[in-house]
Short mmCIF file of C-alpha atoms (C1' of nucleotides) in Angstrom, two decimals:
data_model
loop_
_atom_site.label_atom_id
_atom_site.label_comp_id
_atom_site.label_asym_id
_atom_site.label_seq_id
_atom_site.Cartn_x
_atom_site.Cartn_y
_atom_site.Cartn_z
CA VAL A 1111 -89.13 18.77 113.39
CA GLN A 1112 -89.44 21.14 110.49
CA PRO A 1113 -87.92 20.04 107.17
CA LEU A 1114 -84.72 21.69 106.06
CA LYS A 1115 -85.20 24.79 104.00
CA ARG A 1116 -81.71 25.69 102.93
CA ASP A 1117 -80.45 26.32 99.43
CA ALA A 1118 -79.95 22.97 97.75
CA ALA A 1119 -76.24 23.53 97.28
CA ARG A 1120 -75.45 23.20 100.96
CA VAL A 1121 -77.96 20.67 102.20
CA ASP A 1122 -75.81 17.57 102.21
CA GLU A 1123 -72.67 19.44 103.14
CA ALA A 1124 -74.16 20.50 106.49
CA PRO A 1125 -77.41 18.78 107.45
CA ARG A 1126 -78.64 21.12 110.09
CA ALA A 1127 -79.51 18.88 112.98
CA ALA A 1128 -79.50 15.16 113.19
CA LEU A 1129 -82.76 15.25 115.11
CA THR A 1130 -84.59 17.13 112.41
CA CYS A 1131 -87.19 14.97 110.72
CA THR A 1132 -86.75 15.33 106.97
CA LYS A 1133 -89.61 13.11 105.88
CA ALA A 1134 -91.56 14.66 103.03
CA LEU A 1135 -95.02 15.90 103.98
CA ARG A 1136 -98.25 15.11 102.25
CA GLY A 1137 -99.25 17.67 99.64
CA ASP A 1138 -101.84 19.54 101.67
CA ALA A 1139 -99.74 19.38 104.82
CA GLU A 1140 -96.79 20.90 103.02
CA ARG A 1141 -98.95 23.72 101.74
CA ASN A 1142 -100.36 24.31 105.20
CA ARG A 1143 -96.89 24.39 106.63
CA LYS A 1144 -95.84 27.08 104.15
CA ARG A 1145 -98.88 29.19 105.01
CA LEU A 1146 -98.16 28.73 108.68
CA VAL A 1147 -94.53 29.81 108.47
CA GLU A 1148 -95.51 32.77 106.31
CA ALA A 1149 -98.21 33.88 108.74
CA ALA A 1150 -96.01 33.36 111.76
CA GLY A 1151 -93.16 35.36 110.20
CA CYS A 1152 -95.44 38.35 109.65
CA ALA A 1153 -97.17 38.08 113.00
CA PHE A 1154 -93.91 37.88 114.97
CA ALA A 1155 -92.38 40.78 113.06
CA GLU A 1156 -95.44 42.95 113.62
CA LEU A 1157 -96.42 42.06 117.11
CA GLY A 1158 -93.43 40.35 118.61
CA PHE A 1159 -93.10 37.09 120.35
CA GLY A 1160 -96.26 37.77 122.32
CA VAL A 1161 -98.80 36.98 119.61
CA SER A 1162 -100.98 34.07 120.54
CA VAL A 1163 -100.66 30.83 118.65
CA GLU A 1164 -104.38 31.04 118.02
CA GLU A 1165 -103.93 34.35 116.22
CA ILE A 1166 -101.22 32.84 114.02
CA ALA A 1167 -103.39 29.84 113.28
CA ARG A 1168 -106.26 32.12 112.30
CA ARG A 1169 -104.05 34.11 109.95
CA ALA A 1170 -102.93 30.86 108.35
CA GLY A 1171 -106.50 29.60 108.14
CA LEU A 1172 -105.81 26.61 110.39
CA GLY A 1173 -106.93 25.21 113.69
CA LYS A 1174 -104.43 25.75 116.47
CA GLY A 1175 -104.06 22.04 117.00
CA THR A 1176 -102.46 21.87 113.56
CA VAL A 1177 -99.81 24.37 114.55
CA PHE A 1178 -98.72 22.16 117.42
CA ARG A 1179 -98.74 19.10 115.18
CA ARG A 1180 -96.09 20.71 112.98
CA PHE A 1181 -94.17 22.55 115.68
CA PRO A 1182 -94.44 20.81 119.02
CA THR A 1183 -93.90 24.05 120.90
CA LYS A 1184 -94.33 27.73 120.23
CA ASP A 1185 -90.61 28.19 120.61
CA ASP A 1186 -90.01 25.69 117.85
CA LEU A 1187 -92.12 27.79 115.55
CA VAL A 1188 -90.13 30.86 116.48
CA ALA A 1189 -86.94 28.92 115.89
CA ALA A 1190 -87.97 27.99 112.36
CA ILE A 1191 -88.51 31.64 111.48
CA VAL A 1192 -85.28 32.68 113.14
CA CYS A 1193 -83.35 30.07 111.14
CA ASP A 1194 -84.74 31.38 107.89
CA ARG A 1195 -83.68 34.94 108.63
CA MET A 1196 -80.32 33.76 109.90
CA ASP A 1197 -79.68 31.85 106.69
CA GLU A 1198 -80.52 34.97 104.75
CA LEU A 1199 -77.91 36.91 106.70
CA GLN A 1200 -75.36 34.24 106.19
CA ARG A 1201 -75.86 34.21 102.43
CA PHE A 1202 -75.43 37.97 102.44
CA GLY A 1203 -72.17 37.59 104.34
CA ASP A 1204 -70.93 34.93 101.94
CA ALA A 1205 -71.69 37.18 99.00
CA LEU A 1206 -69.69 40.01 100.59
CA LEU A 1207 -66.84 37.63 101.13
CA GLU A 1208 -66.66 36.87 97.43
CA GLU A 1209 -67.55 40.19 95.86
CA ASP A 1210 -66.65 43.07 98.11
CA GLU A 1211 -63.01 43.94 98.65
CA SER A 1212 -63.51 47.55 99.61
CA GLY A 1213 -62.71 47.18 103.29
CA GLU A 1214 -66.29 48.08 104.02
CA SER A 1215 -67.73 44.63 104.19
CA ILE A 1216 -68.05 44.33 107.97
CA HIS A 1217 -69.77 47.66 107.99
CA GLN A 1218 -72.06 46.51 105.18
CA PHE A 1219 -72.81 43.32 107.01
CA MET A 1220 -73.66 45.11 110.22
CA MET A 1221 -75.84 47.57 108.38
CA ARG A 1222 -77.82 44.82 106.78
CA ALA A 1223 -78.13 42.86 109.99
CA VAL A 1224 -79.24 45.84 112.05
CA ALA A 1225 -81.70 46.90 109.37
CA ILE A 1226 -83.31 43.47 109.51
CA LEU A 1227 -83.19 43.00 113.27
CA SER A 1228 -84.43 46.43 114.23
CA GLN A 1229 -87.55 46.00 112.14
CA ASP A 1230 -88.40 42.53 113.31
CA ARG A 1231 -89.38 42.46 116.93
CA GLY A 1232 -89.78 38.76 117.12
CA LEU A 1233 -86.40 38.02 115.62
CA LEU A 1234 -84.60 40.33 117.99
CA GLU A 1235 -86.48 39.04 121.01
CA ALA A 1236 -85.75 35.52 119.93
CA ILE A 1237 -82.05 36.12 119.46
CA HIS A 1238 -81.57 37.41 122.98
CA GLY A 1239 -84.19 35.08 124.37
CA LEU A 1240 -84.40 31.46 125.21
CA SER A 1241 -85.37 30.07 121.85
CA CYS A 1242 -81.64 29.97 121.28
CA THR A 1243 -81.67 26.68 123.12
CA ASN A 1244 -83.00 25.24 119.91
CA VAL A 1245 -80.36 23.16 118.11
CA ASP A 1246 -81.18 24.50 114.69
CA VAL A 1247 -80.88 28.10 115.80
CA GLN A 1248 -77.57 27.32 117.46
CA SER A 1249 -76.07 25.87 114.32
CA ALA A 1250 -77.48 28.58 112.06
CA LYS A 1251 -75.97 31.15 114.35
CA HIS A 1252 -72.67 29.30 114.36
CA MET A 1253 -72.47 29.48 110.59
CA VAL A 1254 -73.11 33.20 110.62
CA VAL A 1255 -70.31 33.66 113.12
CA GLU A 1256 -67.94 31.78 110.86
CA THR A 1257 -68.77 33.95 107.92
CA VAL A 1258 -68.32 37.06 110.03
CA GLY A 1259 -64.99 35.71 111.21
CA ALA A 1260 -63.76 35.43 107.65
CA LEU A 1261 -64.88 38.94 106.75
CA LEU A 1262 -63.32 40.26 109.91
CA ALA A 1263 -59.94 38.62 109.42
CA ARG A 1264 -59.64 40.11 105.97
CA GLU A 1265 -60.37 43.61 107.19
CA GLN A 1266 -58.09 43.29 110.17
CA ARG A 1267 -55.22 42.25 107.91
CA ALA A 1268 -55.90 45.33 105.82
CA GLY A 1269 -55.95 47.51 108.93
CA PHE A 1270 -59.55 48.66 108.68
CA ILE A 1271 -60.63 47.14 111.97
CA ARG A 1272 -58.70 47.00 115.22
CA SER A 1273 -57.03 43.68 115.79
CA ASP A 1274 -58.36 42.86 119.26
CA ILE A 1275 -61.90 42.30 118.00
CA ALA A 1276 -63.41 38.84 117.65
CA ALA A 1277 -66.29 37.68 115.47
CA CYS A 1278 -68.55 37.28 118.47
CA ASP A 1279 -67.89 40.92 119.40
CA VAL A 1280 -69.30 41.92 116.05
CA MET A 1281 -72.36 39.75 116.62
CA LEU A 1282 -73.00 41.08 120.10
CA LEU A 1283 -72.54 44.71 119.11
CA THR A 1284 -74.82 44.23 116.14
CA ALA A 1285 -77.56 42.89 118.37
CA ALA A 1286 -76.97 45.73 120.81
CA VAL A 1287 -77.40 48.41 118.17
CA SER A 1288 -80.55 46.68 116.99
CA HIS A 1289 -81.87 46.78 120.50
CA ILE A 1290 -81.38 50.51 120.63
CA ALA A 1291 -83.13 51.04 117.33
CA ALA A 1292 -86.05 48.63 117.68
CA PRO A 1293 -88.39 50.86 119.68
CA PHE A 1294 -87.92 53.64 117.12
CA HIS A 1295 -89.09 51.38 114.35
CA ALA A 1296 -92.32 53.24 113.59
CA ILE A 1297 -91.00 56.65 114.65
CA ASP A 1298 -87.70 57.11 112.87
CA SER A 1299 -86.75 53.90 111.17
CA ASP A 1300 -83.27 55.07 110.13
CA ILE A 1301 -82.01 55.98 113.54
CA TRP A 1302 -79.94 52.82 113.75
CA THR A 1303 -77.44 54.42 111.38
CA ARG A 1304 -76.45 56.85 114.13
CA TYR A 1305 -75.68 54.17 116.66
CA LEU A 1306 -73.97 51.94 114.19
CA ASP A 1307 -71.77 54.90 113.27
CA LEU A 1308 -70.88 55.51 116.89
CA VAL A 1309 -70.19 51.88 117.67
CA PHE A 1310 -68.22 51.51 114.50
CA ASP A 1311 -65.98 54.41 115.40
CA GLY A 1312 -64.98 52.31 118.37
CA LEU A 1313 -64.04 49.41 116.12
CA ARG A 1314 -61.52 51.31 114.02
CA PRO A 1315 -57.83 51.13 114.88
CA ASP A 1316 -57.49 54.94 115.07
CA ALA A 1317 -58.73 55.47 118.59
CA ALA A 1318 -58.38 52.01 120.00
CA HIS A 1319 -57.57 51.82 123.68
CA PRO A 1320 -56.76 48.35 124.95
CA CYS A 1321 -59.73 46.43 126.33
CA SER A 1322 -59.69 45.40 129.95
CA HIS A 1323 -61.40 42.10 129.26
CA ALA A 1324 -61.08 39.33 126.66
CA PRO A 1325 -63.97 38.38 124.39
CA PRO A 1326 -66.13 35.48 125.53
CA THR A 1327 -64.99 32.03 124.50
CA GLU A 1328 -67.13 29.92 122.24
CA GLU A 1329 -68.24 27.87 125.20
CA GLN A 1330 -69.21 30.96 127.15
CA MET A 1331 -71.22 32.19 124.20
CA MET A 1332 -73.03 28.89 124.11
CA ARG A 1333 -73.76 28.93 127.80
CA ALA A 1334 -74.92 32.53 127.67
CA ALA A 1335 -77.30 31.73 124.82
CA THR A 1336 -78.89 28.92 126.77
CA ALA A 1337 -78.50 30.51 130.18
CA ASP A 1338 -81.76 32.19 130.91
CA VAL A 1339 -84.09 29.35 130.33
CA GLY A 1340 -86.11 28.53 133.38
CA LEU A 1341 -88.23 31.55 134.02
CA ARG A 1342 -90.78 31.08 131.34
CA ARG A 1343 -91.86 27.76 132.70
CA LEU A 1344 -93.52 25.19 130.55
CA PRO A 1345 -97.02 24.61 131.87
CA GLY A 1346 -97.67 20.97 132.57
CA SER A 1347 -94.06 20.32 133.46
CA GLY A 1348 -94.77 19.85 137.11
CA PRO A 1349 -95.75 22.22 139.89
CA ALA A 1350 -94.42 25.75 140.14
CA PRO A 1351 -90.87 25.98 141.54
CA THR A 1352 -91.12 26.76 145.22
CA VAL A 1353 -87.72 28.50 145.15
CA VAL B 1216 -100.59 54.60 143.61
CA GLN B 1217 -97.51 53.85 145.62
CA PRO B 1218 -96.38 56.51 148.07
CA LEU B 1219 -93.35 58.57 147.25
CA LYS B 1220 -90.10 57.12 148.41
CA ARG B 1221 -87.57 59.78 147.55
CA ASP B 1222 -85.02 61.38 149.79
CA ALA B 1223 -86.85 63.94 151.88
CA ALA B 1224 -84.81 66.80 150.50
CA ARG B 1225 -86.39 66.64 147.08
CA VAL B 1226 -89.93 65.61 147.80
CA ASP B 1227 -91.65 68.97 147.57
CA GLU B 1228 -89.31 70.30 144.93
CA ALA B 1229 -90.46 67.66 142.43
CA PRO B 1230 -93.53 65.67 143.49
CA ARG B 1231 -93.25 62.74 141.18
CA ALA B 1232 -96.68 62.43 139.68
CA ALA B 1233 -99.81 64.33 140.49
CA LEU B 1234 -101.81 61.13 140.25
CA THR B 1235 -99.78 59.37 142.89
CA CYS B 1236 -101.80 58.82 146.06
CA THR B 1237 -99.72 60.01 148.95
CA LYS B 1238 -102.11 59.11 151.76
CA ALA B 1239 -100.32 57.43 154.64
CA LEU B 1240 -101.01 53.73 155.05
CA ARG B 1241 -102.10 51.99 158.18
CA GLY B 1242 -99.23 50.52 160.19
CA ASP B 1243 -99.60 46.91 159.12
CA ALA B 1244 -100.31 47.88 155.54
CA GLU B 1245 -97.15 49.96 155.38
CA ARG B 1246 -95.11 47.07 156.71
CA ASN B 1247 -96.68 44.70 154.21
CA ARG B 1248 -95.94 47.09 151.42
CA LYS B 1249 -92.27 47.22 152.39
CA ARG B 1250 -92.08 43.44 152.45
CA LEU B 1251 -93.78 43.29 149.11
CA VAL B 1252 -91.44 45.73 147.40
CA GLU B 1253 -88.45 43.96 148.93
CA ALA B 1254 -89.61 40.55 147.75
CA ALA B 1255 -90.54 41.82 144.30
CA GLY B 1256 -87.17 43.49 143.86
CA CYS B 1257 -85.33 40.25 144.57
CA ALA B 1258 -87.67 38.10 142.54
CA PHE B 1259 -87.48 40.33 139.46
CA ALA B 1260 -83.70 40.57 139.68
CA GLU B 1261 -83.31 36.82 139.99
CA LEU B 1262 -85.96 35.57 137.66
CA GLY B 1263 -86.90 38.49 135.49
CA PHE B 1264 -90.17 39.98 134.67
CA GLY B 1265 -91.68 36.53 134.21
CA VAL B 1266 -92.11 35.60 137.87
CA SER B 1267 -95.70 35.09 138.80
CA VAL B 1268 -97.39 37.52 141.12
CA GLU B 1269 -98.34 34.56 143.26
CA GLU B 1270 -94.67 33.69 143.75
CA ILE B 1271 -93.92 37.25 144.81
CA ALA B 1272 -96.87 37.24 147.18
CA ARG B 1273 -95.67 33.99 148.70
CA ARG B 1274 -92.18 35.38 149.24
CA ALA B 1275 -93.69 38.39 150.95
CA GLY B 1276 -95.95 36.19 153.02
CA LEU B 1277 -99.12 37.70 151.59
CA GLY B 1278 -102.14 36.64 149.59
CA LYS B 1279 -102.00 37.66 145.98
CA GLY B 1280 -105.12 39.74 146.33
CA THR B 1281 -103.15 42.05 148.59
CA VAL B 1282 -100.55 42.66 145.92
CA PHE B 1283 -103.20 43.92 143.56
CA ARG B 1284 -104.72 46.07 146.25
CA ARG B 1285 -101.46 47.98 146.56
CA PHE B 1286 -100.39 47.88 142.91
CA PRO B 1287 -103.39 47.67 140.62
CA THR B 1288 -101.38 45.93 137.94
CA LYS B 1289 -98.23 43.86 137.77
CA ASP B 1290 -96.61 46.55 135.65
CA ASP B 1291 -97.21 49.07 138.39
CA LEU B 1292 -95.29 46.88 140.77
CA VAL B 1293 -92.44 46.65 138.31
CA ALA B 1294 -92.55 50.40 137.89
CA ALA B 1295 -92.15 50.97 141.61
CA ILE B 1296 -88.98 48.88 141.67
CA VAL B 1297 -87.64 50.53 138.55
CA CYS B 1298 -88.16 53.97 140.09
CA ASP B 1299 -86.18 53.02 143.15
CA ARG B 1300 -83.21 51.85 141.12
CA MET B 1301 -83.46 54.85 138.85
CA ASP B 1302 -83.35 57.20 141.81
CA GLU B 1303 -80.27 55.40 143.03
CA LEU B 1304 -78.55 56.00 139.71
CA GLN B 1305 -79.53 59.60 139.68
CA ARG B 1306 -78.10 60.20 143.13
CA PHE B 1307 -74.87 58.61 141.96
CA GLY B 1308 -74.80 60.94 138.98
CA ASP B 1309 -75.43 63.96 141.17
CA ALA B 1310 -72.58 62.94 143.42
CA LEU B 1311 -70.23 62.69 140.45
CA LEU B 1312 -71.33 66.10 139.34
CA GLU B 1313 -70.22 67.59 142.60
CA GLU B 1314 -67.17 65.59 143.50
CA ASP B 1315 -65.49 64.22 140.42
CA GLU B 1316 -63.67 66.57 138.09
CA SER B 1317 -61.33 64.06 136.52
CA GLY B 1318 -62.99 63.94 133.12
CA GLU B 1319 -63.90 60.37 133.85
CA SER B 1320 -67.33 60.94 135.27
CA ILE B 1321 -69.37 59.86 132.27
CA HIS B 1322 -67.31 56.71 132.14
CA GLN B 1323 -67.87 56.20 135.85
CA PHE B 1324 -71.55 56.76 135.46
CA MET B 1325 -71.85 54.29 132.63
CA MET B 1326 -69.83 51.72 134.53
CA ARG B 1327 -72.11 51.95 137.52
CA ALA B 1328 -75.25 51.87 135.41
CA VAL B 1329 -74.16 48.88 133.36
CA ALA B 1330 -73.03 47.05 136.46
CA ILE B 1331 -76.48 47.48 137.96
CA LEU B 1332 -78.49 46.83 134.82
CA SER B 1333 -76.60 43.80 133.64
CA GLN B 1334 -77.19 42.05 136.95
CA ASP B 1335 -80.85 42.83 137.24
CA ARG B 1336 -82.90 41.12 134.60
CA GLY B 1337 -86.14 42.68 135.56
CA LEU B 1338 -84.80 46.19 135.53
CA LEU B 1339 -83.30 45.82 132.09
CA GLU B 1340 -86.40 44.18 130.68
CA ALA B 1341 -88.51 46.89 132.21
CA ILE B 1342 -86.44 49.70 130.82
CA HIS B 1343 -86.73 48.49 127.27
CA GLY B 1344 -90.23 47.21 127.82
CA LEU B 1345 -93.63 48.69 128.11
CA SER B 1346 -93.69 49.47 131.78
CA CYS B 1347 -92.08 52.73 130.69
CA THR B 1348 -95.59 53.93 129.97
CA ASN B 1349 -95.83 54.45 133.68
CA VAL B 1350 -95.73 58.15 134.58
CA ASP B 1351 -93.45 57.69 137.54
CA VAL B 1352 -90.89 55.78 135.52
CA GLN B 1353 -90.99 58.43 132.83
CA SER B 1354 -90.24 61.22 135.24
CA ALA B 1355 -87.56 59.27 137.08
CA LYS B 1356 -85.90 58.56 133.77
CA HIS B 1357 -86.19 62.19 132.80
CA MET B 1358 -84.30 63.26 135.88
CA VAL B 1359 -81.51 60.81 135.18
CA VAL B 1360 -81.20 62.20 131.66
CA GLU B 1361 -80.84 65.69 133.04
CA THR B 1362 -78.06 64.67 135.35
CA VAL B 1363 -76.29 62.86 132.54
CA GLY B 1364 -76.68 65.94 130.38
CA ALA B 1365 -74.87 68.03 132.97
CA LEU B 1366 -72.03 65.54 133.31
CA LEU B 1367 -71.77 65.29 129.56
CA ALA B 1368 -71.62 69.02 128.91
CA ARG B 1369 -68.75 69.39 131.34
CA GLU B 1370 -66.73 66.65 129.69
CA GLN B 1371 -67.46 67.90 126.21
CA ARG B 1372 -66.22 71.35 127.15
CA ALA B 1373 -63.05 69.76 128.43
CA GLY B 1374 -62.68 67.77 125.21
CA PHE B 1375 -62.98 64.31 126.73
CA ILE B 1376 -66.10 63.36 124.80
CA ARG B 1377 -66.93 64.14 121.19
CA SER B 1378 -69.24 67.09 120.83
CA ASP B 1379 -71.94 65.52 118.67
CA ILE B 1380 -73.18 63.27 121.47
CA ALA B 1381 -76.40 63.92 123.36
CA ALA B 1382 -77.45 62.76 126.81
CA CYS B 1383 -79.96 60.32 125.35
CA ASP B 1384 -77.17 58.74 123.31
CA VAL B 1385 -75.39 57.95 126.55
CA MET B 1386 -78.56 56.44 127.97
CA LEU B 1387 -79.27 54.32 124.94
CA LEU B 1388 -75.71 53.07 124.63
CA THR B 1389 -75.63 52.24 128.32
CA ALA B 1390 -78.73 50.11 127.97
CA ALA B 1391 -77.28 48.48 124.87
CA VAL B 1392 -74.09 47.43 126.61
CA SER B 1393 -76.16 46.09 129.48
CA HIS B 1394 -78.13 44.04 127.04
CA ILE B 1395 -74.97 42.47 125.73
CA ALA B 1396 -73.75 41.65 129.19
CA ALA B 1397 -76.95 40.44 130.83
CA PRO B 1398 -76.89 36.84 129.57
CA PHE B 1399 -73.31 36.46 130.82
CA HIS B 1400 -74.36 37.42 134.32
CA ALA B 1401 -73.72 34.01 135.90
CA ILE B 1402 -70.92 33.04 133.53
CA ASP B 1403 -68.53 35.96 133.44
CA SER B 1404 -70.01 38.84 135.34
CA ASP B 1405 -67.29 41.32 134.36
CA ILE B 1406 -67.60 41.00 130.63
CA TRP B 1407 -69.50 44.25 130.37
CA THR B 1408 -66.20 46.09 130.86
CA ARG B 1409 -65.08 44.92 127.42
CA TYR B 1410 -68.11 46.26 125.62
CA LEU B 1411 -68.17 49.45 127.55
CA ASP B 1412 -64.52 49.94 126.60
CA LEU B 1413 -65.31 49.39 122.94
CA VAL B 1414 -68.35 51.63 122.92
CA PHE B 1415 -66.51 54.27 124.86
CA ASP B 1416 -63.69 54.34 122.31
CA GLY B 1417 -66.36 55.45 119.88
CA LEU B 1418 -67.36 58.31 122.15
CA ARG B 1419 -63.96 59.94 122.33
CA PRO B 1420 -63.09 62.79 120.01
CA ASP B 1421 -59.94 61.07 118.69
CA ALA B 1422 -61.53 58.86 116.09
CA ALA B 1423 -64.86 60.55 115.63
CA HIS B 1424 -66.35 60.34 112.17
CA PRO B 1425 -69.45 62.47 111.64
CA CYS B 1426 -72.72 60.68 112.28
CA SER B 1427 -75.15 60.31 109.43
CA HIS B 1428 -78.17 60.83 111.67
CA ALA B 1429 -79.15 63.20 114.47
CA PRO B 1430 -80.00 61.94 117.96
CA PRO B 1431 -83.66 61.39 118.72
CA THR B 1432 -85.59 64.37 119.99
CA GLU B 1433 -87.11 64.31 123.43
CA GLU B 1434 -90.52 63.71 121.93
CA GLN B 1435 -89.23 60.80 119.87
CA MET B 1436 -87.65 59.31 122.98
CA MET B 1437 -90.98 59.57 124.74
CA ARG B 1438 -92.86 57.99 121.89
CA ALA B 1439 -90.33 55.21 121.57
CA ALA B 1440 -90.60 54.44 125.27
CA THR B 1441 -94.35 54.08 125.05
CA ALA B 1442 -94.41 52.69 121.53
CA ASP B 1443 -94.59 48.98 121.88
CA VAL B 1444 -97.53 48.69 124.15
CA GLY B 1445 -100.29 46.69 122.64
CA LEU B 1446 -98.89 43.23 122.23
CA ARG B 1447 -99.05 42.08 125.80
CA ARG B 1448 -102.76 42.55 125.99
CA LEU B 1449 -104.52 43.06 129.25
CA PRO B 1450 -106.89 40.15 129.81
CA GLY B 1451 -110.41 41.32 130.46
CA SER B 1452 -110.00 44.33 128.21
CA GLY B 1453 -112.23 42.97 125.52
CA PRO B 1454 -111.89 40.19 122.99
CA ALA B 1455 -108.63 39.42 121.23
CA PRO B 1456 -107.76 41.90 118.47
CA THR B 1457 -108.80 40.43 115.15
CA VAL B 1458 -106.11 42.50 113.37
"C1'" DA C 200 -109.11 50.00 155.93
"C1'" DC C 201 -107.15 45.97 154.93
"C1'" DC C 202 -106.60 40.95 153.89
"C1'" DT C 203 -107.80 36.70 151.53
"C1'" DG C 204 -108.79 32.94 148.36
"C1'" DA C 205 -112.25 31.45 145.16
"C1'" DA C 206 -113.71 32.69 140.50
"C1'" DC C 207 -112.85 34.46 135.70
"C1'" DA C 208 -110.50 35.28 131.21
"C1'" DC C 209 -106.58 34.25 128.59
"C1'" DC C 210 -103.09 31.39 126.42
"C1'" DG C 211 -99.90 27.34 125.58
"C1'" DT C 212 -100.39 22.53 125.11
"C1'" DT C 213 -102.68 17.87 124.78
"C1'" DC C 214 -105.72 14.61 122.96
"C1'" DA C 215 -109.91 12.08 121.47
"C1'" DA C 216 -112.70 12.15 117.62
"C1'" DG C 217 -113.15 13.00 113.03
"C1'" DT C 218 -111.38 13.04 107.48
"C1'" DA D 234 -101.44 10.96 107.77
"C1'" DC D 235 -103.53 14.94 108.82
"C1'" DC D 236 -106.97 18.26 110.84
"C1'" DT D 237 -109.84 20.08 114.51
"C1'" DG D 238 -111.86 22.02 118.70
"C1'" DA D 239 -112.93 20.78 123.36
"C1'" DA D 240 -110.39 20.15 127.67
"C1'" DC D 241 -106.47 21.20 130.94
"C1'" DA D 242 -102.96 23.88 133.53
"C1'" DC D 243 -101.19 28.29 134.33
"C1'" DC D 244 -101.28 33.19 135.40
"C1'" DG D 245 -103.01 38.09 135.76
"C1'" DT D 246 -106.91 40.31 137.63
"C1'" DT D 247 -111.44 40.92 140.12
"C1'" DC D 248 -114.44 40.61 143.91
"C1'" DA D 249 -117.44 38.89 147.68
"C1'" DA D 250 -116.71 37.58 152.21
"C1'" DG D 251 -114.13 38.02 156.11
"C1'" DT D 252 -111.04 40.91 160.09
#
DNA sequence: ACCTGAACACCGTTCAAGT
DNA sequence: ACCTGAACACCGTTCAAGT
């Protein structure tokens, strides 16, 4: 629905989703779309997923009908923002993969990710929430996981991280630390460092005790991400479930 | 608003909130209230905070007006459920404090807490959400923290847990692990053991690296718990914020 | 006292009427 | 093509009318 917004270098190599309409927009429409995404990004970060579409439209100087013309559903709008931030993270990870050889790169990655997530309510809500059903978010997330996997493998070979950790563990723990830190955003915005430190101590080989459970498979991750749809029912999609 | 429902032994020792109306209800009203709380507990656990009040009322066999007569706001209803579960946890902690001397009691406590939280969507949402503004929830949470503090001190003295950990750290990390596990509820309901294992490895003295940040103070915890009110606006409380 | 359902405000979504 | 605001369904909350 929204046009691709990735760095030119990778566009043809991995066209995000076949469904995505890539048709160029008319001049004014394109400008409106930019304003909209900008306004939505700020509004979600400030106020969380709960901001009304009308408020976003007002900030962007548009009628709310226009919002729904560009993004058929509020969740699609959220997804567009989430994809942007996710791409940003992935580029950061790629850069670490090329530049940093210090054995600190997973730590660096987690720090960056938590710093972003814990200050952006909407993003965090969205990542644990149902907008993950969105195809674009899924694939953006998948690419991040791959990058993390590469960073991880390198550090495990060097003995900096315990060997029974998978890339998805890193993702899940990163989100978890962000969740701890988020409510402290305006109170003590650095507090995430404490919990990242603690969690990270558990990722080093020094004190590793064997885990009693394997990491989730890729399919389980997928199912978990799309699992909890169904409570926030789409109005107009039939009568309320009688349960 | 809702009558106290604690074990008789503690009622006078710590009356939960001065505001709470303790007047006895008429027979039928009391029975309806029980049904209501029962139905709400199940509905929240199954479907999360998003279930409509009307659905809850239907399950309880009541009109929705009655729900609001007993609990002036939906959040108050949530709070009542949360308090119940919180009390349950606290009693478990107290029991550990008396019986268990194995040096495993913090682990046991976290296991129980995560097992409960990760299977109860509503509870987890509520704990990280704004219903924590509720006075009763605050004080119930406070009592749990105290119990955890006692367990923790004992294990730190014995050298089972690193000494730079505070009771609120345990609480926050417990919620974080639950957050990881929650979406896997129907897929692999035991997966929380893995993340608790990993987090717990970071809590042992063996591999402890000093933390770069102190734990939050009690006042910060309080402010964080009540911080993010304001986005889910109460309808009827004036026009939308123009921001 | 307590119960109820109709009535109200709010918000996501649709759509007919405009450019 | 694109934009808009009125219209619709849904849900939390209130309240007048009933027992």
